[in-house]
Short mmCIF file of C-alpha atoms in Angstrom, two decimals:
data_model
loop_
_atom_site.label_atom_id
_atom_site.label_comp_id
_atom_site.label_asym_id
_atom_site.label_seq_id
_atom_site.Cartn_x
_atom_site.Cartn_y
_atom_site.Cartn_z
CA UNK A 521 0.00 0.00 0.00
CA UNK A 522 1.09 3.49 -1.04
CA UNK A 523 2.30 5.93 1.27
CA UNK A 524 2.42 9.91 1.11
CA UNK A 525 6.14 10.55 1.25
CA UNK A 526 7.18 11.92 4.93
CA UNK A 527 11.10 12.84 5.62
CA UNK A 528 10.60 9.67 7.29
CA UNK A 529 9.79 7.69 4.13
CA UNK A 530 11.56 9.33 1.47
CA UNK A 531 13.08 6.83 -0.28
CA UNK A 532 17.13 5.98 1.39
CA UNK A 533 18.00 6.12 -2.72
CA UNK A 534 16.87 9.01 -3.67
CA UNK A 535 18.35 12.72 -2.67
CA UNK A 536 16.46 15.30 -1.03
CA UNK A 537 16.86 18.23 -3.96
CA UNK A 538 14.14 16.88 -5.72
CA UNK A 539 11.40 17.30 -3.23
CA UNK A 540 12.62 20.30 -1.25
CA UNK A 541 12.67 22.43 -4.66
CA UNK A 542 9.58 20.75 -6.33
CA UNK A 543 7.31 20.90 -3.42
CA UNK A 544 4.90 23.69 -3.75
CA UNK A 545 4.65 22.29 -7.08
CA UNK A 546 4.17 18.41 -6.99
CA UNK A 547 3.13 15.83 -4.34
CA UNK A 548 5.15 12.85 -3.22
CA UNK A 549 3.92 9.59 -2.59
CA UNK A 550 5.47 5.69 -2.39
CA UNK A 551 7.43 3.24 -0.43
CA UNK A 552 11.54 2.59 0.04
CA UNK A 553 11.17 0.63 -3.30
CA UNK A 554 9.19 3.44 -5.11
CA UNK A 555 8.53 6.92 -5.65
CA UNK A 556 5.26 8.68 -7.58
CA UNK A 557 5.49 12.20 -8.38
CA UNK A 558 1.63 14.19 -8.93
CA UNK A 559 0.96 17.43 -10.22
CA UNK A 560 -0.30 19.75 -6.52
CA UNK A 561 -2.97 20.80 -8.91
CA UNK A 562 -4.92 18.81 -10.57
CA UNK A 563 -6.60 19.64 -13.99
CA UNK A 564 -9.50 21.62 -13.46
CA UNK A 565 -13.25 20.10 -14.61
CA UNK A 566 -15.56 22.73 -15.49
CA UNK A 567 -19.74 22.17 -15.50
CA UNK A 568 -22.16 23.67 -17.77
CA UNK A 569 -25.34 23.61 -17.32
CA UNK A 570 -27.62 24.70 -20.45
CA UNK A 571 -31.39 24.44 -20.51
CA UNK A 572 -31.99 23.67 -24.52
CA UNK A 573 -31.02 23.89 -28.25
CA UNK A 574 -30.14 26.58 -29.30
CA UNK A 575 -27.54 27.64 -32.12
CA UNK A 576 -26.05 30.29 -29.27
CA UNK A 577 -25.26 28.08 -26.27
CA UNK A 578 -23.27 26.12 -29.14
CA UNK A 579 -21.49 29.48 -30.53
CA UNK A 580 -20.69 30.13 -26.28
CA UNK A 581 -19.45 26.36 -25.77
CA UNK A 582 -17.27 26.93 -28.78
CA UNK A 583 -15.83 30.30 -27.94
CA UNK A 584 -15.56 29.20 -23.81
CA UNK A 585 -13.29 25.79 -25.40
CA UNK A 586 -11.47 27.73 -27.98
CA UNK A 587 -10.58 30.57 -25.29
CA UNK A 588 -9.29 27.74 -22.08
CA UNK A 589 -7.25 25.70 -24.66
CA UNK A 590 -5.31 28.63 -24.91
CA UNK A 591 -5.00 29.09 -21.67
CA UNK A 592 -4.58 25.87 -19.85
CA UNK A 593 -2.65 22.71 -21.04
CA UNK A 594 -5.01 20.37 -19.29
CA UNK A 595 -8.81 20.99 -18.90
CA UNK A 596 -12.58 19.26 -18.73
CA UNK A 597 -15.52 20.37 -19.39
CA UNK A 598 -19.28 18.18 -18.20
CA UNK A 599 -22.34 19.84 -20.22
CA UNK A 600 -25.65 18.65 -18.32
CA UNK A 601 -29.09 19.90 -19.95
CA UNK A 602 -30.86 22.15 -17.21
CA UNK A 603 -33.32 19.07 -15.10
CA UNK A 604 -36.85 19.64 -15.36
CA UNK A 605 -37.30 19.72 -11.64
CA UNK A 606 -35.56 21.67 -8.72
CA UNK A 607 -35.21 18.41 -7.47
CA UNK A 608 -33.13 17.28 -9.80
CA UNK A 609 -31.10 20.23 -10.39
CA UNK A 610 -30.23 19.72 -6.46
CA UNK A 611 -29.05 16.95 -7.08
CA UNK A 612 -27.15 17.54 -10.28
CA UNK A 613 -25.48 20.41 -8.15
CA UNK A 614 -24.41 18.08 -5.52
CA UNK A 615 -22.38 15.49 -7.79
CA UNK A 616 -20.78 19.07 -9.34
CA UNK A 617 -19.82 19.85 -5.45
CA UNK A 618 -17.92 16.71 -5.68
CA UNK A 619 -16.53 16.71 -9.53
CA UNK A 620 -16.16 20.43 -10.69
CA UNK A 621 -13.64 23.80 -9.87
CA UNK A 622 -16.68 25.54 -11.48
CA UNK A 623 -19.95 26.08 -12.83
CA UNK A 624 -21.30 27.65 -16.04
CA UNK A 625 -25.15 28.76 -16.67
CA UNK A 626 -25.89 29.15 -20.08
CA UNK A 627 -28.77 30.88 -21.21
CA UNK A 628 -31.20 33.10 -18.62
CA UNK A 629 -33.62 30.11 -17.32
CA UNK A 630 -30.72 27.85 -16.20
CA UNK A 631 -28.94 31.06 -14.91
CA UNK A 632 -32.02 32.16 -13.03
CA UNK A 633 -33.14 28.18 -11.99
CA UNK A 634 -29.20 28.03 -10.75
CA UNK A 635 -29.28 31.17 -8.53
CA UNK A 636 -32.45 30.47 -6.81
CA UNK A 637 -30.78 27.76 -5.16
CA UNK A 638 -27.43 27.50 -5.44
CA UNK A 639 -26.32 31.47 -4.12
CA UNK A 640 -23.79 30.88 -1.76
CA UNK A 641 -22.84 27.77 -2.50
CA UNK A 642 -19.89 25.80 -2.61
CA UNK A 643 -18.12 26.28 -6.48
CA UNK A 644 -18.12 29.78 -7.75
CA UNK A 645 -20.62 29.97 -11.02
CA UNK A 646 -20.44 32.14 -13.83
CA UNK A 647 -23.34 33.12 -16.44
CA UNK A 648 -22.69 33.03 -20.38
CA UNK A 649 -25.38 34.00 -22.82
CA UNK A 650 -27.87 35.60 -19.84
CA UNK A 651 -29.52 39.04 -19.79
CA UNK A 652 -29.13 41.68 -17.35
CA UNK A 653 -28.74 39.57 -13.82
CA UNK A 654 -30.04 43.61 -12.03
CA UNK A 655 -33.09 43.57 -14.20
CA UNK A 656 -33.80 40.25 -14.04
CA UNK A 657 -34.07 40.73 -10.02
CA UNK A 658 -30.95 38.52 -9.21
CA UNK A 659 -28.51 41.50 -8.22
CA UNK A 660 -29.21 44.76 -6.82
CA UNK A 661 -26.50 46.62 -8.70
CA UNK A 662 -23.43 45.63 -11.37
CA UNK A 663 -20.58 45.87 -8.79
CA UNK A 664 -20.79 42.27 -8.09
CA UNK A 665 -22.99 39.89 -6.70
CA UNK A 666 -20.43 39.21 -2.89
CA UNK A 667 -21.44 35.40 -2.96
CA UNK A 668 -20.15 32.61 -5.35
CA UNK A 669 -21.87 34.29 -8.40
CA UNK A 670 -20.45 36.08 -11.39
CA UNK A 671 -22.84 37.57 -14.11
CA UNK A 672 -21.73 38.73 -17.37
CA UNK A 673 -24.54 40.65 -19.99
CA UNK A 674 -26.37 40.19 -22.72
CA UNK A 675 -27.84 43.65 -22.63
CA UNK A 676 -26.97 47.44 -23.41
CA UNK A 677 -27.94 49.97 -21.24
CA UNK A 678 -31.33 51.47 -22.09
CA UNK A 679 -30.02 54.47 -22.78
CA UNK A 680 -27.24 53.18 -25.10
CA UNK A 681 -29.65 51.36 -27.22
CA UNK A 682 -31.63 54.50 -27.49
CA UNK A 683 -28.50 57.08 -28.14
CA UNK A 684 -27.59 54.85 -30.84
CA UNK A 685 -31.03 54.12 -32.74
CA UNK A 686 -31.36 57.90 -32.96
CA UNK A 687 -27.87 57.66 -34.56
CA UNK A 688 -29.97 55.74 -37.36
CA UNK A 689 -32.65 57.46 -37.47
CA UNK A 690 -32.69 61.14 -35.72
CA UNK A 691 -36.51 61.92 -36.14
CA UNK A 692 -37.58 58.58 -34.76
CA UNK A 693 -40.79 59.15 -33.49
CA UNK A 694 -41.77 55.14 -32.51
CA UNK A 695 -40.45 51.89 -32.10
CA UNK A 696 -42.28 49.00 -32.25
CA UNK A 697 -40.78 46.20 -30.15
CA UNK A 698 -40.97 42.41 -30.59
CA UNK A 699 -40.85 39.57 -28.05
CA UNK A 700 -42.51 36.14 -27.80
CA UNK A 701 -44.39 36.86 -24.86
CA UNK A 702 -42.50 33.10 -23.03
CA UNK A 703 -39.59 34.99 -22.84
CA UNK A 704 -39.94 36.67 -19.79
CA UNK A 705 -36.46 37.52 -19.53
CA UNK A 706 -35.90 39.84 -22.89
CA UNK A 707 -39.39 41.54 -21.99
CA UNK A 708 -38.25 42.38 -18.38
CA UNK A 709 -34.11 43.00 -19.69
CA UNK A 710 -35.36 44.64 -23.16
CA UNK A 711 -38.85 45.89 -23.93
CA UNK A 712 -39.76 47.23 -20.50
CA UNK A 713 -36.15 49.47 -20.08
CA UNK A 714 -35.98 50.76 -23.70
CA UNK A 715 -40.23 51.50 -23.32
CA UNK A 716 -39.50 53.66 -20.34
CA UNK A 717 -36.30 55.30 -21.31
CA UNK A 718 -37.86 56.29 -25.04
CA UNK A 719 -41.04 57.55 -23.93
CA UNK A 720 -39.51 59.52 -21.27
CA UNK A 721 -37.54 61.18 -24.83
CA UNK A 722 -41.15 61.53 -26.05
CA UNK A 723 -40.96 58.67 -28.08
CA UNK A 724 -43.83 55.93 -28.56
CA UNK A 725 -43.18 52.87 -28.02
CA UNK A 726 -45.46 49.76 -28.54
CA UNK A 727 -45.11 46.08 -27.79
CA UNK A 728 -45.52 43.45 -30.50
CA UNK A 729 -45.63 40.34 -28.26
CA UNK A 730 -46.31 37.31 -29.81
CA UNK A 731 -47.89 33.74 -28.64
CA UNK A 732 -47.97 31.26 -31.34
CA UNK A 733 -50.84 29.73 -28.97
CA UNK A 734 -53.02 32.06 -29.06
CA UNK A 735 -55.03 33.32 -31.93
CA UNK A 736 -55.40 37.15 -31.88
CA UNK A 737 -51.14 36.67 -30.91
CA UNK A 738 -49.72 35.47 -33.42
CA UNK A 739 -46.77 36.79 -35.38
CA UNK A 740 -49.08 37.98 -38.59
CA UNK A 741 -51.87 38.75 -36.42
CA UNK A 742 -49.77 40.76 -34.01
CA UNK A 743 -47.89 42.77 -37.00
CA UNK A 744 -50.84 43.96 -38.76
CA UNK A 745 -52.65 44.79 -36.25
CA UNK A 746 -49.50 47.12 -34.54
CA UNK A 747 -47.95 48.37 -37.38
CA UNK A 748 -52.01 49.50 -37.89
CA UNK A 749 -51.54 51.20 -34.51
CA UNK A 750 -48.28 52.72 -35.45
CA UNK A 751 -49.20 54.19 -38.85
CA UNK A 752 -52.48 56.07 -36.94
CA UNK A 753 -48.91 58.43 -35.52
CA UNK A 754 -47.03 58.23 -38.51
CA UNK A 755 -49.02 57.64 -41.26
CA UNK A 756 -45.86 56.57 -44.09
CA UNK A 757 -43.93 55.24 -40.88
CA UNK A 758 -40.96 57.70 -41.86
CA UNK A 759 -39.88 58.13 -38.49
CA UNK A 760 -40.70 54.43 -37.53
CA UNK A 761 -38.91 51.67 -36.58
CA UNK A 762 -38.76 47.57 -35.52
CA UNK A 763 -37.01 46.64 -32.74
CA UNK A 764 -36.43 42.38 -32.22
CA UNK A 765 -35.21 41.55 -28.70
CA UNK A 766 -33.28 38.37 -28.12
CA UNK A 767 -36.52 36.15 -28.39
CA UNK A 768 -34.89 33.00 -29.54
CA UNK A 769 -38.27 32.14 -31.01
CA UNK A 770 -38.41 35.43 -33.31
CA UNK A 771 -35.23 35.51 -34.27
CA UNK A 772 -35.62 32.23 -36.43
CA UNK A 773 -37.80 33.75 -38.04
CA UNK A 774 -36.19 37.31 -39.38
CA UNK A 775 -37.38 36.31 -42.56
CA UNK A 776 -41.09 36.30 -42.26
CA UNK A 777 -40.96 38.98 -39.74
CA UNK A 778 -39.28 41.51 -43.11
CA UNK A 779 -41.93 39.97 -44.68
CA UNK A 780 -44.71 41.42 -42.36
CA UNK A 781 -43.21 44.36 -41.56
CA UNK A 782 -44.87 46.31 -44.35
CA UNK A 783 -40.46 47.73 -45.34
CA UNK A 784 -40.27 48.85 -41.98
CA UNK A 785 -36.47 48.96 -40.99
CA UNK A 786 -35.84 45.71 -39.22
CA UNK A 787 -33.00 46.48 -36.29
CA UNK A 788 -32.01 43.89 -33.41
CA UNK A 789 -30.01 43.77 -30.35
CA UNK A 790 -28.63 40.03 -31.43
CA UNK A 791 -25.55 40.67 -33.70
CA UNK A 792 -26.06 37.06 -35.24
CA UNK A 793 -29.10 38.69 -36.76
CA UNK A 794 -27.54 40.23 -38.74
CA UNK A 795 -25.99 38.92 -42.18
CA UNK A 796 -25.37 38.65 -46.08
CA UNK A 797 -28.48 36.68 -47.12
CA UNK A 798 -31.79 37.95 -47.66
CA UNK A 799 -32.98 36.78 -44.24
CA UNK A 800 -31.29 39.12 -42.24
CA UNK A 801 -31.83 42.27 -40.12
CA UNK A 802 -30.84 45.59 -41.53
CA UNK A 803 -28.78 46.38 -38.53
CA UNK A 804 -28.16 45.00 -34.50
CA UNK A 805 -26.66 47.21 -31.63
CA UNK A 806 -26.23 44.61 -29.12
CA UNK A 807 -23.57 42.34 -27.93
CA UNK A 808 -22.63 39.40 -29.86
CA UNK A 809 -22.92 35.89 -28.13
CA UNK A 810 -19.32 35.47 -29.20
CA UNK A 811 -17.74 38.35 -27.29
CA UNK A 812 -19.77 37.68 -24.16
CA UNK A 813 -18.95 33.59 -24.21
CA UNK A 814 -15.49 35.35 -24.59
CA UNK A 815 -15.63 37.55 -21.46
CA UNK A 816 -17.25 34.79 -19.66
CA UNK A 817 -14.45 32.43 -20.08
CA UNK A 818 -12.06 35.02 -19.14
CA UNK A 819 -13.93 35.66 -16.05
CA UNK A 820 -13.88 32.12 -15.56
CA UNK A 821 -10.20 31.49 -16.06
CA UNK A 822 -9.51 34.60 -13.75
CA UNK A 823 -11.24 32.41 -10.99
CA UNK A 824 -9.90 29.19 -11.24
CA UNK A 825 -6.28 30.46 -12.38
CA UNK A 826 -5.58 33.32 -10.45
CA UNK A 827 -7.97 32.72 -7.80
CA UNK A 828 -9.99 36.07 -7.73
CA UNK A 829 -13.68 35.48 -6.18
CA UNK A 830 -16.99 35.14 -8.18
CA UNK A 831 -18.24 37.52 -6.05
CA UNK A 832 -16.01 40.33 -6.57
CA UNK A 833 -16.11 40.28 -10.24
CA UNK A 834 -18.60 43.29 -11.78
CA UNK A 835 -21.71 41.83 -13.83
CA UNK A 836 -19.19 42.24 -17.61
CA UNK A 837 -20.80 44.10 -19.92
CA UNK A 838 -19.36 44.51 -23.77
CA UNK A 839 -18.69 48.21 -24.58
CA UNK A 840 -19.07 49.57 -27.12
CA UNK A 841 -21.61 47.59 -28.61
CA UNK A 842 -21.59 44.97 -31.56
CA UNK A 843 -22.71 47.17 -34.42
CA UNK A 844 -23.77 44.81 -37.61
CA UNK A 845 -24.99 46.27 -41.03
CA UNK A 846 -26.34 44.54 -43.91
CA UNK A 847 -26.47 46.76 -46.98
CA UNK A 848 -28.33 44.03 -49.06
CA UNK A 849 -31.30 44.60 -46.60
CA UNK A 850 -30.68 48.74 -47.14
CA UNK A 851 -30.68 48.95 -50.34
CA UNK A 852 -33.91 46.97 -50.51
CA UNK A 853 -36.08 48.68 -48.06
CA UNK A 854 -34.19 52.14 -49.68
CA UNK A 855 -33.15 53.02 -46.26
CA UNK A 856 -29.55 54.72 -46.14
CA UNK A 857 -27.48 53.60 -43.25
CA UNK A 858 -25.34 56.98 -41.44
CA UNK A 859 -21.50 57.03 -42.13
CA UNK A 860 -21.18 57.45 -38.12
CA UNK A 861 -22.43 53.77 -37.50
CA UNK A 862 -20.59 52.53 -40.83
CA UNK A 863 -17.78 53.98 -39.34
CA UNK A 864 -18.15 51.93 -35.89
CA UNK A 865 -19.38 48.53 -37.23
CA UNK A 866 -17.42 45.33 -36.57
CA UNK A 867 -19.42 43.58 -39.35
CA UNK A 868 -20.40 45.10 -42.46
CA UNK A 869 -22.36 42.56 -45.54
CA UNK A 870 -22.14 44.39 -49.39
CA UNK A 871 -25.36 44.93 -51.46
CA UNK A 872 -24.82 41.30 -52.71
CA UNK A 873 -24.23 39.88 -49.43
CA UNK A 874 -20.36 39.56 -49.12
CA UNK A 875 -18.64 40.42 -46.23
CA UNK A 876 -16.58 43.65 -46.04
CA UNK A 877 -15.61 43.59 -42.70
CA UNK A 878 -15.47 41.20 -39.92
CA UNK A 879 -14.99 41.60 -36.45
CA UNK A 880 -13.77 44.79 -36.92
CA UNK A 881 -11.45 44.08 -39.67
CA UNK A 882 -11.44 44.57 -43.50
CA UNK A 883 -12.09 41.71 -45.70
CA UNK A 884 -10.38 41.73 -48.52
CA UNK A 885 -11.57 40.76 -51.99
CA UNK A 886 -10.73 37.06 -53.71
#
């Protein structure tokens, strides 16, 4: 049977160098007849809890692997689909107690599910692809939560999003906003802050929330029937605008919502919105999924690397924004796009849908 190595034990053939310069580094255990050398720290196994499909919990488990291979040599990651009851999720949070260095929540519901009973508890956790943890109730300002929780943001500032959509379009008069009304998170997070911070500008703002269960709420039903609303203020909807929140339900469906929207500019707070084909948003001010899996990694590898506290880590949000601009959907809705957010944009799509600039830098042409 092994034994840890004690000055006692330390084998009569070997000299002492070894272990008095190596110590803080590696452990030492074995007999007179043998010696086995460990690493002190073990590689780290990360968790990750995600509650469904969806093309941007891949596009954050991507970015969060691409980001720690860089930074450590030796590292494991344990994806477990959000349980259906709290139960279960107990229970998935104990064996993590015993197997992980940390926890990621991906998406808002596991985030939320998570934090209801998990704050304070034993591995610090770290949210990736969640909205706004002050709006959403879970924090009472962005300093940082002080417990074993570190949030990083989806979301812009009200006012941000505003300043900027003015940028676009400096007479705007209303915005109409969708959400699927499930998504209680991007109508607390998005509609209700940009509602009150427009309309205290003296700007109209009106909800286009759709329930593919219910009749009168559907997507077409809900889009003729506020765009009706919208045209009683502006009758040619020259100073009008959509808005799309970060409804994962809506944003499949980009395509039929141009289609409804009677050539209404089409502008979203998802980045990923936006692109060269002819289902795509004219523009998004947001922040990309990339670039906040990105921060959330870091924030992650600034925990279990350097050993800085969930707690003390402020919520991250990306600034500036992700500005994306197709011109294939401006030049078909006629709409020009202002130099000063042409200027800013990380990605720009041409007329015919080829990229001119990507993250931030120009493509050039084959």
């Amino acid at each position: 049977m092994s034994l840890r190595a004690t000055p006692l034990d330390w084998p009569e053939w070997m000299g002492e160098t070894v272990k008095l310069a190596a110590k803080d580094d590696w452990t030492f255990e074995g007999t007179n007849g043998e010696l086995q050398i460990s690493p002190r720290k073990s590689a780290p196994t990360v968790w990750v809890i995600v509650s469904r499909k969806a093309a941007s919990y891949d596009t954050a488990l991507l970015t969060m692997l691409n980001v720690y291979k860089q930074e450590f040599d030796s590292i494991s990651f344990n994806v477990v689909k959000l349980p259906e009851t709290v139960d279960e999720l107990k229970q998935v949070l104990d064996s993590a107690d015993q197997q992980a260095q940390l926890i990621y929540t991906v998406g808002s519901k596991a985030t939320v599910a998570v934090h209801k009973i998990y704050q304070g508890g034993k591995l610090p956790v770290v949210s990736v692809n969640a909205k706004d943890p002050v709006l959403m109730g879970l924090l009472d300002d962005y300093r940082g939560s002080g417990d074993n929780f570190a949030f990083t943001s989806l979301n812009l500032p009200a006012n941000v999003t505003l300043s900027f959509l003015l940028k676009y379009m400096p007479e705007l008069s209303q915005i109409g906003v969708l959400y699927a009304r499930s998504n209680k998170s991007a109508y607390l997070t998005q509609f209700l802050p940009l509602q009150q911070e427009a309309e205290r500008r003296g700007i109209r703002v009106l909800g286009f929330e759709v329930d593919e269960s219910i009749e009168d709420q559907t997507l077409e039903r809900v889009m003729a029937s506020e765009i009706s609303t919208l045209k009683s203020q502006d009758a040619h909807l020259e100073n009008t605008l959509l808005w799309l929140t970060g409804s994962s339900s809506l944003l499949a469906r980009v395509d039929e919502i141009n289609g409804l929207s009677q050539n209404l500019p089409l502008l979203t707070v998802v980045p990923e919105a936006v692109n060269g084909d002819e289902h795509s948003a004219l523009m998004s001010v947001g922040v990309s999924f990339v670039n906040n899996a990105h921060q959330a990694a870091l924030y992650g590898i600034r925990i279990l690397r350097d050993g800085e506290k969930a707690g003390s880590l402020p919520v991250g949000v990306i600034s500036p924004p992700d500005i994306s601009i197709s011109f294939r959907q401006a030049k078909r809705l006629e709409k020009a796009v202002p130099l000063v957010l042409l200027e800013m944009a990380s990605d720009v799509y041409s007329e015919n849908g080829g990229v001119v600039r990507s993250q931030g830098m120009s493509v050039e042409r084959q």
